[in-house]
Coordinates of C-alpha atoms in Angstrom, one line a residue:
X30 CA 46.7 28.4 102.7
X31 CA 49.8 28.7 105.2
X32 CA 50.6 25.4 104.1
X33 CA 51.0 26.1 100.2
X34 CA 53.1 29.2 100.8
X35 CA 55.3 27.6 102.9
X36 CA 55.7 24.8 100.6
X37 CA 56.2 27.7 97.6
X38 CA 59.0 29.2 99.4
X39 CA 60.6 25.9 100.0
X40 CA 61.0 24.9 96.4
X41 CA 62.1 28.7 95.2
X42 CA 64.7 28.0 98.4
X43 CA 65.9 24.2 96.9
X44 CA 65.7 25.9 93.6
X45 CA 68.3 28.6 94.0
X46 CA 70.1 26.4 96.5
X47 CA 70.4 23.6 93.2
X48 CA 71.3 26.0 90.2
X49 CA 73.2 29.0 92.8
X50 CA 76.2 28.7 90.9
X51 CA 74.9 29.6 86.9
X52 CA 72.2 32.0 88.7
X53 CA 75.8 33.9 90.3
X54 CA 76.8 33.4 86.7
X55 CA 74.5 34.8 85.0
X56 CA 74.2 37.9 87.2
X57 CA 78.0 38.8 86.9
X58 CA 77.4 38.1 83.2
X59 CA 74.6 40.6 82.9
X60 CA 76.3 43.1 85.2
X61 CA 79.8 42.5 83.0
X62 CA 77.4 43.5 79.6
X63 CA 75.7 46.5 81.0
X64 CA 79.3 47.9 81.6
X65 CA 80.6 47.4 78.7
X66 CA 77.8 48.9 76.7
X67 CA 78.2 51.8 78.7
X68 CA 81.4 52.3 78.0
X69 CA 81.7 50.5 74.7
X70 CA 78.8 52.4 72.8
X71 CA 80.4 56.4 73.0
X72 CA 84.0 54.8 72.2
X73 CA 82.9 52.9 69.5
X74 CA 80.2 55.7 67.9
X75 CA 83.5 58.4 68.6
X76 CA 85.9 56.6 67.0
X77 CA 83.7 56.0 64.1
X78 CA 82.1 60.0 64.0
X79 CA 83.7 62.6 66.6
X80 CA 80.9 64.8 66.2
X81 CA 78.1 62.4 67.4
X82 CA 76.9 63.0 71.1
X83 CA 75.5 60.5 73.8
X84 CA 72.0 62.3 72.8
X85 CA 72.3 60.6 69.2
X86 CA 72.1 57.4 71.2
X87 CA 68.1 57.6 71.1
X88 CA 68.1 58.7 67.2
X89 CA 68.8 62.6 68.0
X90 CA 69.9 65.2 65.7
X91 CA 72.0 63.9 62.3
X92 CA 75.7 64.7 63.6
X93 CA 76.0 67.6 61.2
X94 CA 73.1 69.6 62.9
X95 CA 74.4 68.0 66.2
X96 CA 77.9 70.0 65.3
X97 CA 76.4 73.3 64.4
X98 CA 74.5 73.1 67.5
X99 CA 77.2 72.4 69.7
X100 CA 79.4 75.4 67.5
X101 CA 76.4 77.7 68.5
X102 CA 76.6 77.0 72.2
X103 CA 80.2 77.4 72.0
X104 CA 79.9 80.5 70.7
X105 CA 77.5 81.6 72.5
X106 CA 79.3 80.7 76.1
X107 CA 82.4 82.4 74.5
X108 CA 80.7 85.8 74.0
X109 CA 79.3 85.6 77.6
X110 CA 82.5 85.2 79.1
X111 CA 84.5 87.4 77.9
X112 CA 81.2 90.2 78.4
X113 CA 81.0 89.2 82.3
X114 CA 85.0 89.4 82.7
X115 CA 84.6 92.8 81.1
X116 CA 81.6 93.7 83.7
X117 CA 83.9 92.3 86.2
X118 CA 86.6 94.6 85.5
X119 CA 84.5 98.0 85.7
X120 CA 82.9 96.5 88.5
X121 CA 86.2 95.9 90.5
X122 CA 87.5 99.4 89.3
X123 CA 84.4 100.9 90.7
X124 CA 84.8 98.9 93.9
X125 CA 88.4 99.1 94.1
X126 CA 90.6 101.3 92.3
X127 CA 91.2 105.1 93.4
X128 CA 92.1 107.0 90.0
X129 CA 89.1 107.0 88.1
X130 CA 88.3 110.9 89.0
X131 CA 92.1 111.1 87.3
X132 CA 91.2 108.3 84.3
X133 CA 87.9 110.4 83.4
X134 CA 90.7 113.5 83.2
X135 CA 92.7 111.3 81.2
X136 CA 90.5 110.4 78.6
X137 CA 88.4 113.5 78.9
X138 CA 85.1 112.1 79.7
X139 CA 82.8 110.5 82.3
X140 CA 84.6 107.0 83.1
X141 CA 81.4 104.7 82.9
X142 CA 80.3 106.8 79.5
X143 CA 83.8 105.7 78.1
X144 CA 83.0 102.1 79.7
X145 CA 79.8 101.4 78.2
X146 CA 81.4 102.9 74.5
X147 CA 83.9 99.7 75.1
X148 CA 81.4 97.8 75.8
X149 CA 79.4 98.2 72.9
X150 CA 82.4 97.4 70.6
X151 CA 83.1 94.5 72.3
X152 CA 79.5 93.2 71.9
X153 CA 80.4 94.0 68.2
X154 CA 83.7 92.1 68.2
X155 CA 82.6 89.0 70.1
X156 CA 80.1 87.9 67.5
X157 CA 83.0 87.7 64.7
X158 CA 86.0 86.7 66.4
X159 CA 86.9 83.9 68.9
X160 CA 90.5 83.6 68.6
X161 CA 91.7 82.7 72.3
X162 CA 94.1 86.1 72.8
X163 CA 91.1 88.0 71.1
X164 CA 89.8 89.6 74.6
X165 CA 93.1 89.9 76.2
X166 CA 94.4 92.4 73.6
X167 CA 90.9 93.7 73.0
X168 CA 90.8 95.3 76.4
X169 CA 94.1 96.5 76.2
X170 CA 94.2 98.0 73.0
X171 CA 90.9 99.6 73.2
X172 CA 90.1 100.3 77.1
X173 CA 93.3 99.6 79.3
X174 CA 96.0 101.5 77.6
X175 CA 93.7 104.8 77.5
X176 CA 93.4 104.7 81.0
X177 CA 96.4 107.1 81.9
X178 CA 98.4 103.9 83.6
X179 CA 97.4 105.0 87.3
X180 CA 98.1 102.3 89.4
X181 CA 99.9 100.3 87.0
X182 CA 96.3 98.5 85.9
X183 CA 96.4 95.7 83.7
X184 CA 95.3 92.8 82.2
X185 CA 97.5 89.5 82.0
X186 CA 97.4 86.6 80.6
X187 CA 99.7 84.3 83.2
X188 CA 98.0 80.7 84.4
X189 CA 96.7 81.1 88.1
X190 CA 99.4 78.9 89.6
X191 CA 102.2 81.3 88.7
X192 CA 100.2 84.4 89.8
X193 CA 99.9 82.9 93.5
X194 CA 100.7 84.4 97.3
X195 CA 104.8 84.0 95.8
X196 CA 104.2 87.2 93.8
X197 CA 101.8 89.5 95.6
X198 CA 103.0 92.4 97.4
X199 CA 104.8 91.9 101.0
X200 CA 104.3 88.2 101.1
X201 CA 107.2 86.9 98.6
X202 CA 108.5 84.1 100.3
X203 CA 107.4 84.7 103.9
X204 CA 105.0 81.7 103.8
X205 CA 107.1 79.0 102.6
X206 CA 108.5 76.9 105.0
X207 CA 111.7 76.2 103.2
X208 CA 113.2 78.9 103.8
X209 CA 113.2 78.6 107.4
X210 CA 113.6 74.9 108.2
X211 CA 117.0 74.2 108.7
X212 CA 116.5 70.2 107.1
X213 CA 115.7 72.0 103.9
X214 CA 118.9 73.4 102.1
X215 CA 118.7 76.7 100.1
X216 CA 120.5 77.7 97.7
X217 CA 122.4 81.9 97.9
X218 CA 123.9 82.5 95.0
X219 CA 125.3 86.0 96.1
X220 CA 125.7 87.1 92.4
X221 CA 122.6 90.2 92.9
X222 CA 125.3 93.4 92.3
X223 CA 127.8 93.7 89.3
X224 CA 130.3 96.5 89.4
X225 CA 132.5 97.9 86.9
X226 CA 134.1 101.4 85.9
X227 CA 132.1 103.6 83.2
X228 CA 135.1 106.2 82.7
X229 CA 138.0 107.5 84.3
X230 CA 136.5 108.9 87.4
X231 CA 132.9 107.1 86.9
X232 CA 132.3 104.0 89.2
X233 CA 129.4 102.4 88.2
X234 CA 126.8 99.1 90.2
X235 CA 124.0 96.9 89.0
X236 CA 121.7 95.8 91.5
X237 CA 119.6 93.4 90.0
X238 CA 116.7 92.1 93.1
X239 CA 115.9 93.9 96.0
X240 CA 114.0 90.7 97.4
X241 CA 116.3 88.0 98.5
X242 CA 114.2 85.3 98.2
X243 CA 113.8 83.8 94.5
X244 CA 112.2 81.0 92.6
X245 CA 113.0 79.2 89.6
X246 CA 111.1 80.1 86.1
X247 CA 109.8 76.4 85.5
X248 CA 110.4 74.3 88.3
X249 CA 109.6 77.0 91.2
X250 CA 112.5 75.5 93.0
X251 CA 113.1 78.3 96.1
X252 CA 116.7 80.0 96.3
X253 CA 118.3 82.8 97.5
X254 CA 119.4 85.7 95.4
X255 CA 121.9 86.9 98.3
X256 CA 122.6 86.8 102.0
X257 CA 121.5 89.9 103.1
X258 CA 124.4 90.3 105.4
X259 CA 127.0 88.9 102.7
X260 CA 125.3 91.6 100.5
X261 CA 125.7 94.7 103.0
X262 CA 129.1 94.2 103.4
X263 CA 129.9 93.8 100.0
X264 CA 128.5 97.1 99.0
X265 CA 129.9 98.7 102.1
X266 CA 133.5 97.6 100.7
X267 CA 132.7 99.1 97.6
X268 CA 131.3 102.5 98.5
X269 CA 134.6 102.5 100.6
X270 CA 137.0 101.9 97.9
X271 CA 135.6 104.8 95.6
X272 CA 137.8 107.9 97.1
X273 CA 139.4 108.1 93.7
X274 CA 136.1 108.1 92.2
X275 CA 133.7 111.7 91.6
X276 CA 130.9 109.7 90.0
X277 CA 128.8 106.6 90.9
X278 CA 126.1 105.8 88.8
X279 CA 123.3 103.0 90.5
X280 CA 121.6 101.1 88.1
X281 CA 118.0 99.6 89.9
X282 CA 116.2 99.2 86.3
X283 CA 114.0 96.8 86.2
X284 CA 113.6 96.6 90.0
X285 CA 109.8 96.3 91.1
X286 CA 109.7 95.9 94.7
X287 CA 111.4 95.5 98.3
X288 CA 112.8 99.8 97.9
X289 CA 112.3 99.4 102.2
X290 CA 114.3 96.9 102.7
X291 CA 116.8 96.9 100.2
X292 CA 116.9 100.4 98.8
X293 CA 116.9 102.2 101.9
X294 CA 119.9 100.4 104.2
X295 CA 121.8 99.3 101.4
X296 CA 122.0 101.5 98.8
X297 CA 120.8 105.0 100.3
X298 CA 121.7 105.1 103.8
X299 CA 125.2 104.5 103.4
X300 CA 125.8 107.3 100.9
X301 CA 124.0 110.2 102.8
X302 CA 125.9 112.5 104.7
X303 CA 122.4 113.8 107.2
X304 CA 119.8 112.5 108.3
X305 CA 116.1 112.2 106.0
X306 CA 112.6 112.0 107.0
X307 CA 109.6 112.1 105.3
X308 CA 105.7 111.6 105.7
X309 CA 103.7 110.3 103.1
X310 CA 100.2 108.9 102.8
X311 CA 98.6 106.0 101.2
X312 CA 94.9 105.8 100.6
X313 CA 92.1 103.1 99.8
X314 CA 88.9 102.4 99.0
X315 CA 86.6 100.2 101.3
X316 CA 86.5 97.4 99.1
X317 CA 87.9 94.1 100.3
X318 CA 90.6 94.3 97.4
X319 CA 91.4 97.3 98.3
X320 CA 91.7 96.7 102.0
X321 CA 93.5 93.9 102.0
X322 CA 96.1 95.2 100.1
X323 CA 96.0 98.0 102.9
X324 CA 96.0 96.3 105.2
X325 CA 98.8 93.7 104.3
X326 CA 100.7 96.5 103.2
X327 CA 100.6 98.6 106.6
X328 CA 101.3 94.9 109.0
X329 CA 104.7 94.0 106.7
X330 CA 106.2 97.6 106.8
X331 CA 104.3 98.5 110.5
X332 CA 103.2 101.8 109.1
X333 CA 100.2 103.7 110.9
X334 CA 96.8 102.5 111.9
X335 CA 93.5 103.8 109.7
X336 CA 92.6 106.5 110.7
X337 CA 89.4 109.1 109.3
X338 CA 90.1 110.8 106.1
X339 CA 89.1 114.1 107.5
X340 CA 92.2 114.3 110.4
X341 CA 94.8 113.1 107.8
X342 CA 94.0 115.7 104.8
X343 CA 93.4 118.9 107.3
X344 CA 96.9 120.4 106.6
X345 CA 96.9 119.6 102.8
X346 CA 97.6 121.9 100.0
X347 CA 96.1 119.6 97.5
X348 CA 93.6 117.7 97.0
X349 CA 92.5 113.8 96.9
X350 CA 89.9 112.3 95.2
X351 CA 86.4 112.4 97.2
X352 CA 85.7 108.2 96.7
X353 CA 88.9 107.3 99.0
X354 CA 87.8 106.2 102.2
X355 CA 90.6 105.0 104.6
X356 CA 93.9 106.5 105.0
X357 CA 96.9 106.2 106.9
X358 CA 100.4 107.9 107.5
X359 CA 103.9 106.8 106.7
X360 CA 106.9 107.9 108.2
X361 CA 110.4 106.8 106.8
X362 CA 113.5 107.7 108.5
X363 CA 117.2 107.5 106.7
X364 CA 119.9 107.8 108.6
X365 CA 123.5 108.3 107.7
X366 CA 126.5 105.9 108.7
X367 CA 129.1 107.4 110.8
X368 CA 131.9 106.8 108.8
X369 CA 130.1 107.6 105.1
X370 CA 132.7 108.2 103.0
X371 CA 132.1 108.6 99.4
X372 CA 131.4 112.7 98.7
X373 CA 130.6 112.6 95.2
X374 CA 127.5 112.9 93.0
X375 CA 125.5 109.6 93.2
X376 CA 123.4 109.1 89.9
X377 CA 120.8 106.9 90.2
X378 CA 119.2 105.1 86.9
X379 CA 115.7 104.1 87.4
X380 CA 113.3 102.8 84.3
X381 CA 109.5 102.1 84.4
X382 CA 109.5 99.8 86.8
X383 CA 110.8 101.6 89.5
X384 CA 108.9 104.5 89.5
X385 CA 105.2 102.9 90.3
X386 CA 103.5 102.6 93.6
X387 CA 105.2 103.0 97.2
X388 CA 108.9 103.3 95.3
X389 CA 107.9 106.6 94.4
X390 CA 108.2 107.3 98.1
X391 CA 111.8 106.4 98.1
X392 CA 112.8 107.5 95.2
X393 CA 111.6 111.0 96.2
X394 CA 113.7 110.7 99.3
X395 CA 117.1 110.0 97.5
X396 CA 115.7 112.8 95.3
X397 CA 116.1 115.1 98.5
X398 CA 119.0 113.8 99.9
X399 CA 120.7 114.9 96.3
X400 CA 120.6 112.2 93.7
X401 CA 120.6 112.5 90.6
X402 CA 117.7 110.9 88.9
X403 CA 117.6 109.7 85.3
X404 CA 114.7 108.0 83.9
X405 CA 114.7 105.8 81.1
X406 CA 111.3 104.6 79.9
X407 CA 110.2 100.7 79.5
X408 CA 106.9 99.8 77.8
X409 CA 107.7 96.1 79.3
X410 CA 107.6 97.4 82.6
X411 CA 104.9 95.9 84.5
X412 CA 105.7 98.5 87.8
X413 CA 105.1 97.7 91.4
X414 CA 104.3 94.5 92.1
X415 CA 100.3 94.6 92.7
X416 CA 98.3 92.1 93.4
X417 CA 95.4 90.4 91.2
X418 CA 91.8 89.8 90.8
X419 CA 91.1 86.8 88.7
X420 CA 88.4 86.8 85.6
X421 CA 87.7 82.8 85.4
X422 CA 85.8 83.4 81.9
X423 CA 88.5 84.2 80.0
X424 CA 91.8 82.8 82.0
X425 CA 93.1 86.6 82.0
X426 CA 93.8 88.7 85.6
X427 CA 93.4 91.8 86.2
X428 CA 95.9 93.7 88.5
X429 CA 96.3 97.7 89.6
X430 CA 97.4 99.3 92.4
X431 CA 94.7 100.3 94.6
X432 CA 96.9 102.5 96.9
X433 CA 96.8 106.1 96.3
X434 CA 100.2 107.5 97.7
X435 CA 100.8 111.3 98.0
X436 CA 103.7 113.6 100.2
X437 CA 103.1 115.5 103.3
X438 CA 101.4 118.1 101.1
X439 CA 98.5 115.8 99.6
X440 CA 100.2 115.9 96.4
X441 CA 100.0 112.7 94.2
X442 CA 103.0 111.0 94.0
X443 CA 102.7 109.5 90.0
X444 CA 101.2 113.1 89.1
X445 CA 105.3 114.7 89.7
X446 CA 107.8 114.3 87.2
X447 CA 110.6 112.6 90.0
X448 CA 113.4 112.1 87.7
X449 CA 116.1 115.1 86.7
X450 CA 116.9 113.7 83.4
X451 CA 115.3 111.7 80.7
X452 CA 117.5 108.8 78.9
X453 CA 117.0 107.9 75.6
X454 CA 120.0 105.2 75.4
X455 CA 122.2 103.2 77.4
X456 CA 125.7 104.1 79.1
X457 CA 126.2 106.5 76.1
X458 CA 123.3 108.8 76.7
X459 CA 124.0 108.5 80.7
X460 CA 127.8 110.1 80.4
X461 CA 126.6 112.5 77.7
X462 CA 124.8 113.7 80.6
X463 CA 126.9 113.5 83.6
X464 CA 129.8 115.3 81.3
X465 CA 127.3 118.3 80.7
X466 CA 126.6 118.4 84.7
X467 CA 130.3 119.1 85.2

């Protein structure tokens, strides 16, 4: 028996030994066919009927119930999304956001009644219409813009790779090596400030960034909006050169962030004749949004640690909404230069933009050191720059504020009218006003 096996195995041995090269042959061959079926078969049955599937391979559905059927599940998928991004948004303003006692106010009922109202017309809505912006202005027509605009909440519409760390609050820039390796060359252009004379007497400057650090629109190439110390000394030699001057009108529309670094050194302090201070406080839910928004907020401008909500509000005369849970103090400090020199009225023009967030801080300061504040409103305005929480259903973001800001006193800072004067058109409307202060 151990004979004949042996013997087997030696002629299947001399066999493939003999006819090895048309059995390799004939292996590649089979292997090459398999392939291209695979591939071949959905090219060829797509070219000929788009709407066919691989499951039609096996004699599956005619392609027009196919379609329908894949027009259902589209559908279907659609409507889900856009209901989960809308759960995700109550669920992060539940989590994160510290003005819905002030949004129930607003829209003079409970804040999750009005939710699940929305909610039912967007079930409504979703089975008709599937037009790629439908949600977007959906939420916004019907539930973001009756929320009061606390906090500057939103919903947007950018891609996720323009709304990255380059725009959120107190990181612009810092992360990028290129602008702090010396083999890399960046661009200043130094072209931030325009000045010019409004009238005989009225001096008037543009400051368009407060951040120095800039990227391009399309290509994100980094550059410099100004040399900070190129830009100090520029406006220094201009505030000196106004003795003939009783007017100076400061034009910041449009401005969103950097009022601490840019706002205070550059544009306030030297035009101040004492010294300023202030305390504020900023509030937050417990929510990670929310705290590390805090968080990131106290380490880049090295304001106070948290601290209990109970020691902070002891002395106030108003009240804060019973959901926040962390707080902590600011303290800012302006102080005069020696040799200020300008004694006139400053003007300052401010827009939407400006007054949102922690600039209302600031603004409230220059308010107190004598400035004159005119407001001109901007539905463009997208306020201070907040950071985002993404809904992947839809491709839309949602942003807000979730510090609550208030003076010494408790008050809320975005529930006081901060300007002096409301402006209703350009230059024309701003000297009709300074005329009638004099």
């Amino acid at each position: 028996m151990r004979y004949r096996l042996d013997l087997l195995c030696t002629r299947i041995a001399i066999f493939f030994m003999r006819y090895k090269k048309v059995l390799n042959r004939v292996y590649w061959g089979g292997v090459t066919l398999v392939c291209v079926l695979i591939v071949g078969i959905p090219v060829s049955l797509a070219i000929r009927n788009p709407h066919v599937r691989l499951p039609d391979f096996h004699g599956g559905q005619p392609p027009e119930l196919m379609w329908e059927w894949n027009r259902a599940v589209n559908r279907a998928r659609i409507q889900q999304g856009m209901i989960n991004d809308f759960y995700t948004i109550v669920n992060a303003m539940d989590a994160h956001y510290p003005f819905i006692e002030m949004v129930g106010e607003h829209v003079g009922k409970d804040f999750h009644d009005f939710a699940a109202t929305v909610y039912e017309e967007l079930l409504d809505l979703a089975r008709g219409d599937f037009s790629p912006n439908m949600f977007l202005h959906f939420i916004d027509r019907n539930f973001i813009s009756l929320l009061g605009g606390f906090g500057g909440i939103r919903v947007v519409s950018e891609p996720f790779s323009t709304i990255d760390w380059m725009v959120q609050p107190y990181f612009y820039g810092i992360h990028d090596w290129q602008f702090y390796d010396d083999r890399f060359d960046i661009e200043a252009r130094n072209d931030n400030t325009v000045t010019d004379t409004l009238a005989e007497g009225i001096a008037y400057l543009r400051v368009n960034h407060f951040l120095p650090k800039g990227y391009e629109p399309i290509t994100r190439n980094p550059y410099l909006r100004f040399d900070y110390d190129t830009e100090r000394q520029r406006l220094l030699d201009f505030y000196d050169g106004l003795n003939d001057y009783e007017h100076l009108v400061i034009d910041i529309r449009g401005v969103r962030a950097g009022f601490g670094d840019y706002f205070l050194p550059l544009i306030m302090e030297p035009l101040i004749h004492t010294p300023i201070t202030e305390r504020f406080y900023a509030f937050y839910l417990s929510g990670w949004f929310a705290r590390r928004v805090g968080e990131a907020f106290q380490t880049w401008y090295g304001f106070g640690e948290p601290t209990e909500i109970s020691e902070l509000t002891r002395s106030f005369s108003y009240g804060i909404p019973e959901r926040l849970e962390v707080g902590f103090s600011i303290n800012i400090t302006a102080q005069p230069r020696e040799d200020t020199v300008f004694g006139g009225q400053v003007w300052l023009l401010v827009d939407s933009d400006n007054v949102s967030g922690a600039n209302l801080m600031y603004l409230r300061m220059a308010k107190e050191a004598g400035f004159m504040i005119v407001y001109e409103e901007n539905p463009a305005a997208t306020g201070w720059a907040t950071s985002f929480i993404p809904l992947p259903n839809t491709g839309t973001s949602l942003r807000f504020n979730p510090l609550y800001f208030t003076n010494h006193e408790g008050r809320f800072l975005e529930g006081d009218t901060i300007y002096h004067h409301r402006l209703d058109n350009r230059h024309e409307g701003l000297l009709g006003v300074i005329n009638k202060m004099e």
